[in-house]
CSV table of C-alpha atoms in Angstrom, one decimal:
chain,number,residue,atom,x,y,z
P,1,MET,CA,7.3,82.2,64.7
P,2,SER,CA,7.7,83.4,61.2
P,3,SER,CA,4.8,84.6,58.9
P,4,ASP,CA,4.7,81.2,57.2
P,5,GLY,CA,4.2,79.4,60.5
P,6,ARG,CA,7.8,78.1,60.9
P,7,VAL,CA,9.6,78.3,64.2
P,8,VAL,CA,12.4,80.9,64.3
P,9,VAL,CA,15.5,79.2,65.7
P,10,ALA,CA,18.9,80.8,66.4
P,11,PRO,CA,21.7,78.2,66.7
P,12,GLY,CA,24.3,78.6,69.3
P,13,ILE,CA,26.8,80.0,66.9
P,14,ALA,CA,24.6,83.0,66.3
P,15,ARG,CA,24.6,83.7,70.0
P,16,LEU,CA,28.4,83.4,70.0
P,17,HIS,CA,28.6,85.8,67.1
P,18,ALA,CA,26.6,88.3,69.0
P,19,SER,CA,28.5,87.8,72.2
P,20,PRO,CA,31.9,86.2,71.6
P,21,GLY,CA,32.6,86.3,75.3
P,22,LEU,CA,30.3,83.3,75.8
P,23,ALA,CA,33.2,81.1,74.7
P,24,GLY,CA,35.3,82.3,77.6
P,25,PRO,CA,38.8,83.8,77.6
P,26,GLY,CA,41.9,82.8,75.6
P,27,ARG,CA,42.7,81.5,72.1
P,28,LEU,CA,39.8,79.7,70.4
P,29,GLY,CA,39.9,76.8,67.9
P,30,LEU,CA,36.7,76.2,65.9
P,31,VAL,CA,35.7,72.7,65.0
P,32,THR,CA,33.6,73.2,62.0
P,33,ASN,CA,32.9,72.7,58.3
P,34,HIS,CA,30.6,74.0,55.6
P,35,THR,CA,27.6,73.5,58.0
P,36,GLY,CA,29.0,76.0,60.4
P,37,VAL,CA,27.1,79.0,59.2
P,38,LEU,CA,24.9,81.8,60.7
P,39,PRO,CA,21.2,81.8,60.0
P,40,ASP,CA,21.9,84.2,57.0
P,41,LEU,CA,24.4,81.6,55.7
P,42,ARG,CA,27.5,83.6,56.5
P,43,PRO,CA,30.4,81.2,57.4
P,44,ALA,CA,31.0,81.2,61.1
P,45,ALA,CA,34.8,81.5,61.1
P,46,PRO,CA,35.2,84.9,59.3
P,47,ALA,CA,32.0,86.2,61.1
P,48,LEU,CA,33.5,85.4,64.5
P,49,LEU,CA,36.8,87.0,63.6
P,50,GLU,CA,34.9,90.2,62.5
P,51,ALA,CA,33.0,90.1,65.8
P,52,GLY,CA,36.2,90.2,67.7
P,53,ALA,CA,36.6,86.5,68.7
P,54,ARG,CA,40.1,85.4,69.4
P,55,LEU,CA,40.0,82.6,66.8
P,56,VAL,CA,43.4,81.1,66.0
P,57,ALA,CA,42.8,77.7,64.3
P,58,LEU,CA,40.2,75.6,62.6
P,59,PHE,CA,39.6,71.9,63.0
P,60,GLY,CA,37.8,69.8,60.3
P,61,PRO,CA,36.0,66.4,60.6
P,62,GLU,CA,35.3,63.6,58.1
P,63,HIS,CA,34.5,65.1,54.7
P,64,GLY,CA,36.8,68.0,55.4
P,65,LEU,CA,36.4,71.7,56.2
P,66,HIS,CA,34.6,72.4,53.0
P,67,GLY,CA,32.6,69.1,52.9
P,68,THR,CA,34.1,67.9,49.6
P,69,GLY,CA,35.3,64.5,50.8
P,70,GLN,CA,33.1,61.4,50.3
P,71,ALA,CA,32.4,58.9,53.0
P,72,GLY,CA,35.7,57.8,54.7
P,73,GLU,CA,37.6,60.8,53.2
P,74,SER,CA,38.8,64.2,54.4
P,75,GLU,CA,40.6,67.1,52.7
P,76,ASP,CA,44.3,68.0,52.7
P,77,ALA,CA,43.9,71.8,53.2
P,78,ARG,CA,46.5,73.2,55.6
P,79,SER,CA,45.0,76.7,55.7
P,80,ASP,CA,41.6,78.4,55.2
P,81,PRO,CA,41.6,80.9,52.3
P,82,ALA,CA,38.7,82.9,53.8
P,83,THR,CA,40.5,83.6,57.1
P,84,GLY,CA,44.1,82.6,56.7
P,85,LEU,CA,43.8,80.4,59.7
P,86,PRO,CA,45.6,77.0,60.0
P,87,VAL,CA,43.3,74.0,59.4
P,88,HIS,CA,43.9,70.8,61.5
P,89,ASP,CA,42.4,67.6,60.1
P,90,THR,CA,40.9,65.5,63.0
P,91,TYR,CA,39.6,62.7,60.8
P,92,ARG,CA,41.1,59.3,61.9
P,93,ARG,CA,42.9,60.9,64.8
P,94,SER,CA,42.2,59.9,68.4
P,95,GLY,CA,44.1,59.2,71.6
P,96,ALA,CA,47.7,60.5,71.8
P,97,ARG,CA,47.7,61.7,68.2
P,98,LEU,CA,44.7,64.0,68.8
P,99,ASP,CA,46.2,65.1,72.1
P,100,GLU,CA,49.4,66.1,70.3
P,101,LEU,CA,47.3,68.0,67.6
P,102,LEU,CA,45.6,70.0,70.3
P,103,LEU,CA,48.8,70.9,72.1
P,104,HIS,CA,50.5,71.9,68.8
P,105,SER,CA,47.5,74.1,67.9
P,106,GLY,CA,48.0,76.3,71.0
P,107,VAL,CA,44.3,76.8,71.7
P,108,ASP,CA,42.9,77.4,75.1
P,109,ALA,CA,39.3,76.3,74.1
P,110,LEU,CA,37.6,74.5,71.3
P,111,VAL,CA,34.3,75.7,70.0
P,112,TYR,CA,32.3,72.8,68.3
P,113,ASP,CA,29.9,73.8,65.6
P,114,LEU,CA,28.8,71.0,63.3
P,115,GLN,CA,25.3,70.0,62.1
P,116,ASP,CA,24.5,66.5,63.3
P,117,VAL,CA,21.8,64.3,61.8
P,118,GLY,CA,20.7,62.4,64.9
P,119,ALA,CA,22.1,58.9,64.2
P,120,ARG,CA,24.7,57.1,66.3
P,121,PHE,CA,26.8,56.1,63.3
P,122,TYR,CA,27.2,59.7,61.9
P,123,THR,CA,30.8,60.4,62.7
P,124,TYR,CA,30.6,64.1,63.7
P,125,VAL,CA,29.4,63.3,67.2
P,126,TRP,CA,32.4,60.9,67.6
P,127,THR,CA,34.8,63.7,66.4
P,128,MET,CA,33.2,65.7,69.3
P,129,PHE,CA,33.7,62.9,71.8
P,130,ASP,CA,37.3,62.3,70.8
P,131,LEU,CA,38.0,66.0,71.0
P,132,MET,CA,36.3,66.2,74.4
P,133,VAL,CA,38.5,63.4,75.7
P,134,SER,CA,41.7,65.1,74.3
P,135,ALA,CA,40.6,68.4,75.7
P,136,ALA,CA,40.1,66.9,79.1
P,137,ARG,CA,43.6,65.4,79.0
P,138,THR,CA,45.3,68.5,77.8
P,139,GLY,CA,43.4,71.1,79.9
P,140,VAL,CA,41.6,72.7,76.9
P,141,ARG,CA,38.1,74.0,77.6
P,142,PHE,CA,35.3,72.7,75.3
P,143,VAL,CA,32.4,74.8,74.1
P,144,VAL,CA,29.5,73.4,72.1
P,145,ALA,CA,27.6,75.9,69.9
P,146,ASP,CA,24.4,73.9,69.8
P,147,ARG,CA,22.2,73.2,66.8
P,148,PRO,CA,18.7,71.5,66.6
P,149,ASN,CA,18.5,67.8,66.0
P,150,PRO,CA,16.9,67.7,62.4
P,151,LEU,CA,14.8,64.7,63.4
P,152,GLY,CA,13.4,66.4,66.5
P,153,GLY,CA,14.0,65.3,70.0
P,154,LEU,CA,11.0,63.3,71.1
P,155,VAL,CA,11.9,59.9,69.8
P,156,SER,CA,14.8,57.5,70.1
P,157,GLU,CA,15.1,54.1,68.4
P,158,GLY,CA,17.4,51.1,68.7
P,159,PRO,CA,19.5,49.5,71.4
P,160,LEU,CA,22.5,51.0,73.2
P,161,LEU,CA,25.8,50.1,71.7
P,162,GLU,CA,27.7,47.2,73.4
P,163,SER,CA,31.3,48.0,74.2
P,164,ALA,CA,32.7,45.1,72.2
P,165,TRP,CA,31.5,46.7,69.0
P,166,ALA,CA,32.8,50.2,69.7
P,167,SER,CA,34.3,52.0,66.7
P,168,PHE,CA,34.3,55.4,65.0
P,169,VAL,CA,30.7,54.8,64.0
P,170,GLY,CA,29.8,54.3,67.6
P,171,ARG,CA,32.2,54.9,70.5
P,172,THR,CA,29.9,54.7,73.5
P,173,PRO,CA,26.5,53.3,74.6
P,174,ILE,CA,23.8,55.5,72.9
P,175,PRO,CA,20.8,54.4,70.8
P,176,VAL,CA,20.9,54.2,67.0
P,177,ARG,CA,18.6,57.2,66.8
P,178,HIS,CA,19.5,59.2,69.9
P,179,GLY,CA,17.1,62.1,69.9
P,180,LEU,CA,19.5,64.6,71.5
P,181,THR,CA,21.2,67.8,70.2
P,182,CYS,CA,25.0,67.8,70.2
P,183,GLY,CA,25.0,70.0,73.3
P,184,GLU,CA,22.8,67.5,75.1
P,185,LEU,CA,24.8,64.6,73.9
P,186,ALA,CA,28.0,66.4,75.1
P,187,ARG,CA,26.5,66.8,78.5
P,188,HIS,CA,25.6,63.1,78.6
P,189,LEU,CA,29.1,62.0,77.4
P,190,ASN,CA,30.8,64.3,79.9
P,191,ALA,CA,28.9,62.7,82.8
P,192,THR,CA,29.6,59.2,81.6
P,193,SER,CA,32.1,58.1,79.0
P,194,VAL,CA,34.6,61.1,78.9
P,195,PRO,CA,35.7,60.6,82.5
P,196,GLN,CA,36.1,56.8,81.9
P,197,VAL,CA,38.4,57.4,78.9
P,198,ALA,CA,40.2,60.7,79.9
P,199,GLY,CA,40.3,60.2,83.7
P,200,ALA,CA,38.3,63.4,84.2
P,201,ALA,CA,35.4,65.3,82.7
P,202,VAL,CA,36.2,68.2,80.4
P,203,ASP,CA,35.5,71.8,81.3
P,204,LEU,CA,32.3,72.0,79.2
P,205,THR,CA,30.1,74.9,78.2
P,206,VAL,CA,27.0,74.5,76.0
P,207,VAL,CA,25.8,77.7,74.2
P,208,GLU,CA,22.2,76.7,73.6
P,209,ALA,CA,20.1,77.3,70.5
P,210,THR,CA,17.1,79.6,71.1
P,211,GLY,CA,13.6,79.0,69.9
P,212,TRP,CA,14.0,75.2,69.4
P,213,ARG,CA,11.6,72.7,70.9
P,214,ARG,CA,11.8,68.9,71.0
P,215,ASP,CA,8.8,68.6,68.7
P,216,THR,CA,10.5,70.7,66.0
P,217,ASP,CA,12.1,69.0,63.0
P,218,ALA,CA,14.4,70.6,60.4
P,219,ALA,CA,11.7,71.8,58.1
P,220,ALA,CA,10.0,73.7,61.0
P,221,THR,CA,13.0,75.6,62.3
P,222,GLY,CA,13.1,78.4,59.8
P,223,LEU,CA,16.8,77.7,59.3
P,224,PRO,CA,18.2,77.0,55.8
P,225,TRP,CA,19.2,73.4,55.2
P,226,VAL,CA,22.9,72.9,54.5
P,227,ALA,CA,23.7,69.3,53.5
P,228,PRO,CA,25.8,68.0,56.5
P,229,SER,CA,27.8,65.7,54.1
P,230,PRO,CA,27.7,64.9,50.4
P,231,ASN,CA,25.1,62.1,50.8
P,232,ILE,CA,22.7,63.9,53.1
P,233,PRO,CA,21.4,66.4,50.5
P,234,THR,CA,18.0,67.1,52.0
P,235,PRO,CA,15.9,66.9,55.2
P,236,ALA,CA,14.1,63.9,53.6
P,237,THR,CA,17.5,62.1,53.4
P,238,ALA,CA,18.2,62.8,57.1
P,239,THR,CA,14.8,61.4,57.9
P,240,VAL,CA,15.5,58.0,56.5
P,241,TYR,CA,19.2,57.9,57.2
P,242,PRO,CA,19.1,56.4,60.7
P,243,GLY,CA,17.5,53.3,59.2
P,244,THR,CA,18.7,52.8,55.6
P,245,CYS,CA,22.3,53.5,56.5
P,246,LEU,CA,22.2,49.9,57.9
P,247,PHE,CA,22.3,48.7,54.3
P,248,GLU,CA,26.0,49.8,54.3
P,249,GLY,CA,26.6,46.6,56.2
P,250,THR,CA,25.2,44.5,53.3
P,251,ASN,CA,25.7,44.0,49.6
P,252,VAL,CA,22.6,46.0,48.9
P,253,SER,CA,23.2,49.5,47.5
P,254,GLU,CA,21.9,52.3,49.9
P,255,GLY,CA,21.7,54.7,46.9
P,256,ARG,CA,25.1,56.3,47.1
P,257,GLY,CA,26.0,57.4,43.6
P,258,THR,CA,22.4,58.6,42.9
P,259,THR,CA,20.6,61.8,43.5
P,260,GLN,CA,18.6,60.2,46.3
P,261,PRO,CA,21.0,58.4,48.6
P,262,PHE,CA,19.4,56.5,51.5
P,263,GLU,CA,15.9,57.2,50.1
P,264,ILE,CA,16.4,54.3,47.6
P,265,VAL,CA,17.9,50.9,48.1
P,266,GLY,CA,18.5,48.1,45.6
P,267,ALA,CA,20.7,45.2,44.3
P,268,PRO,CA,21.3,43.3,41.0
P,269,TYR,CA,19.4,40.3,42.4
P,270,ILE,CA,16.2,42.1,43.7
P,271,ASP,CA,13.1,41.5,41.6
P,272,ALA,CA,9.4,42.4,41.4
P,273,ARG,CA,8.7,40.6,44.7
P,274,PHE,CA,10.5,43.1,46.9
P,275,ALA,CA,8.2,46.2,46.8
P,276,PRO,CA,4.9,44.2,47.3
P,277,SER,CA,6.5,42.2,50.2
P,278,LEU,CA,7.4,45.4,52.0
P,279,THR,CA,3.9,46.9,51.3
P,280,GLU,CA,2.3,43.8,52.9
P,281,LEU,CA,4.2,44.7,56.2
P,282,ALA,CA,2.0,47.8,56.5
P,283,LEU,CA,4.8,49.7,58.1
P,284,PRO,CA,3.6,53.1,59.4
P,285,GLY,CA,4.3,56.4,57.7
P,286,VAL,CA,5.9,55.0,54.5
P,287,HIS,CA,5.0,53.8,51.0
P,288,PHE,CA,7.4,51.7,49.0
P,289,ARG,CA,7.7,52.3,45.2
P,290,ASP,CA,9.3,49.7,42.9
P,291,LEU,CA,12.1,51.3,40.9
P,292,ARG,CA,15.3,50.7,38.9
P,293,PHE,CA,18.4,52.7,39.1
P,294,VAL,CA,22.1,52.7,38.2
P,295,PRO,CA,24.6,54.2,40.7
P,296,THR,CA,27.4,56.2,39.2
P,297,PHE,CA,29.8,55.4,42.0
P,298,HIS,CA,30.1,53.3,45.2
P,299,ARG,CA,28.5,49.8,45.5
P,300,HIS,CA,27.4,48.3,42.2
P,301,ALA,CA,28.5,51.4,40.2
P,302,GLY,CA,27.4,51.3,36.6
P,303,ARG,CA,25.1,48.2,37.1
P,304,PRO,CA,21.3,48.2,36.7
P,305,LEU,CA,19.7,47.7,40.0
P,306,ARG,CA,16.1,47.1,41.2
P,307,GLY,CA,14.8,48.0,44.5
P,308,VAL,CA,12.5,50.5,46.2
P,309,GLN,CA,12.2,54.2,47.0
P,310,LEU,CA,10.8,55.1,50.5
P,311,HIS,CA,8.1,57.7,50.3
P,312,ILE,CA,7.4,59.2,53.7
P,313,THR,CA,3.7,59.8,54.1
P,314,ASP,CA,3.6,60.6,57.9
P,315,ARG,CA,6.9,61.9,59.5
P,316,GLU,CA,5.6,61.4,63.0
P,317,ALA,CA,4.5,57.8,62.5
P,318,PHE,CA,7.5,56.9,60.4
P,319,ALA,CA,10.2,54.9,62.4
P,320,PRO,CA,13.3,54.8,60.3
P,321,VAL,CA,15.2,52.2,62.3
P,322,ARG,CA,12.3,49.7,62.5
P,323,THR,CA,11.5,50.3,58.9
P,324,ALA,CA,15.0,49.5,57.7
P,325,VAL,CA,15.3,46.4,60.0
P,326,ALA,CA,12.1,45.1,58.5
P,327,MET,CA,13.5,45.7,55.0
P,328,LEU,CA,16.7,43.9,55.9
P,329,ALA,CA,14.8,40.9,57.1
P,330,THR,CA,12.7,40.9,53.9
P,331,VAL,CA,15.8,41.0,51.6
P,332,ARG,CA,17.4,38.1,53.5
P,333,ARG,CA,14.2,36.1,53.4
P,334,LEU,CA,13.4,36.6,49.7
P,335,TYR,CA,17.0,36.3,48.4
P,336,PRO,CA,18.9,34.0,50.7
P,337,ASP,CA,21.4,32.8,48.1
P,338,ASP,CA,22.3,36.3,47.0
P,339,PHE,CA,22.1,38.5,50.1
P,340,ALA,CA,25.4,38.9,52.0
P,341,TRP,CA,26.7,40.9,54.9
P,342,HIS,CA,29.6,43.2,54.2
P,343,THR,CA,32.8,42.6,56.2
P,344,THR,CA,35.5,45.2,57.0
P,345,ASP,CA,38.7,45.5,59.0
P,346,GLY,CA,37.7,46.2,62.6
P,347,PRO,CA,38.7,49.2,64.6
P,348,GLU,CA,42.1,49.5,66.4
P,349,GLY,CA,43.4,46.1,65.2
P,350,THR,CA,40.3,44.1,66.2
P,351,GLY,CA,40.4,42.0,63.0
P,352,HIS,CA,37.9,41.2,60.3
P,353,ARG,CA,34.4,42.3,61.4
P,354,HIS,CA,30.9,42.4,60.0
P,355,PHE,CA,30.2,46.1,59.4
P,356,ILE,CA,26.5,45.7,60.3
P,357,ASP,CA,27.6,44.7,63.8
P,358,LEU,CA,29.5,48.0,64.1
P,359,LEU,CA,26.6,50.0,62.8
P,360,TRP,CA,24.1,48.2,65.0
P,361,GLY,CA,26.3,48.2,68.0
P,362,SER,CA,26.2,44.4,68.5
P,363,ASP,CA,25.8,41.1,66.5
P,364,ARG,CA,22.3,40.6,67.7
P,365,LEU,CA,20.6,42.0,64.6
P,366,ARG,CA,22.7,40.0,62.2
P,367,HIS,CA,22.1,36.8,64.1
P,368,ALA,CA,18.3,37.4,64.3
P,369,VAL,CA,18.0,38.1,60.6
P,370,ASP,CA,20.1,35.1,59.6
P,371,ALA,CA,18.0,32.9,61.9
P,372,GLY,CA,14.7,34.1,60.4
P,373,ASP,CA,13.7,35.5,63.8
P,374,ASP,CA,11.6,38.6,64.2
P,375,PRO,CA,14.2,41.4,64.6
P,376,LEU,CA,11.8,44.2,65.4
P,377,PRO,CA,11.9,43.8,69.2
P,378,LEU,CA,15.6,44.7,68.9
P,379,CYS,CA,14.6,48.2,67.7
P,380,ASP,CA,13.0,49.2,71.0
P,381,PRO,CA,14.9,52.0,72.7
P,382,PRO,CA,16.4,51.5,76.2
P,383,ALA,CA,14.0,53.9,77.8
P,384,PRO,CA,10.8,55.7,76.9
P,385,PRO,CA,11.1,57.9,73.7
P,386,GLY,CA,13.5,60.8,74.1
P,387,ARG,CA,14.4,59.9,77.8
P,388,TRP,CA,17.1,57.3,77.5
P,389,ALA,CA,19.8,59.7,78.7
P,390,GLY,CA,17.9,61.1,81.6
P,391,ASP,CA,16.1,64.4,82.0
P,392,ASP,CA,19.1,66.0,83.6
P,393,VAL,CA,21.0,66.3,80.3
P,394,LEU,CA,18.0,67.8,78.3
P,395,LEU,CA,18.2,71.5,77.5
P,396,TYR,CA,15.0,72.1,75.5
P,397,PRO,CA,11.3,71.6,76.3
């Protein structure tokens, strides 16, 4: 523990830097972006090369290798100026296209080092899953350089995804807030979904983080916070994200285009009734402040909006998914003529879909809210907190 009381955590990539042999023999490809740094903030790719790792290629996810792309975007970089290594963009690639990319890269093993935020619809974990599937099919080994879950690992929220609503914001049955590290999630997926899709499990190694416990959130790790993507700028954003991201499935702004995305929500039609109505619900660990804001981009850009800011008063008591679901039901009840669900083209040619169904993993939430039923029971996890995947996949106390 550090002198200021914070837990000192070393992510898996720091262990790999100290002992490159942990990744095994052969040519390595690093799946990374700007979050792939050592505890002293040195970028992992050049540091691994200096340490003698046989690194031959880099692979970038959504937002790109340098994290400059907005949601739904990547980057067009073909090489990395810092290392001279080729950069392969994995975003929107899966199946045979991703298999071809791996084979073309010439790697013998992939090392995955991306900072997750602990929510099913955050796409980095599905980049990991798709690459695990392709690695299993092409005979490439897969190594996860593990990092802490910034929300801690004691709590899960929300139902398992139902297969009819699988997409890149949720490939397989895991809860909305999953409570696992990427290494633990990789172990779970390798025992369940990867063999179903690839026909066999991948040769998986997890290089564990040291010093992390399940009751430790991002603020207590002692690690510097690097924004995982442009709209997750702070640990406070990550705390609310598994819930307020659900507003992306509506015509309510989730705060993109402001300095506090996901901490504030609003719409042109919301009025003074909203904040007091939320306060009356007495939701644990959060206060709602009435506010007005104007997004500079994304939904309702340039328009004056009214809504609320979520002020977290007790991180342990705060339940982001339950809170956001209660907020959704309140908006629908107060503004039935103005509130609307956002529709989008479904994945892999499945037609026009409600995006909330893809985020939630089924149409149950939308139907409950539209019917005026209590949606909160839908937020219950499939098993006791932190144990939905089974103790056999857990790596940390």
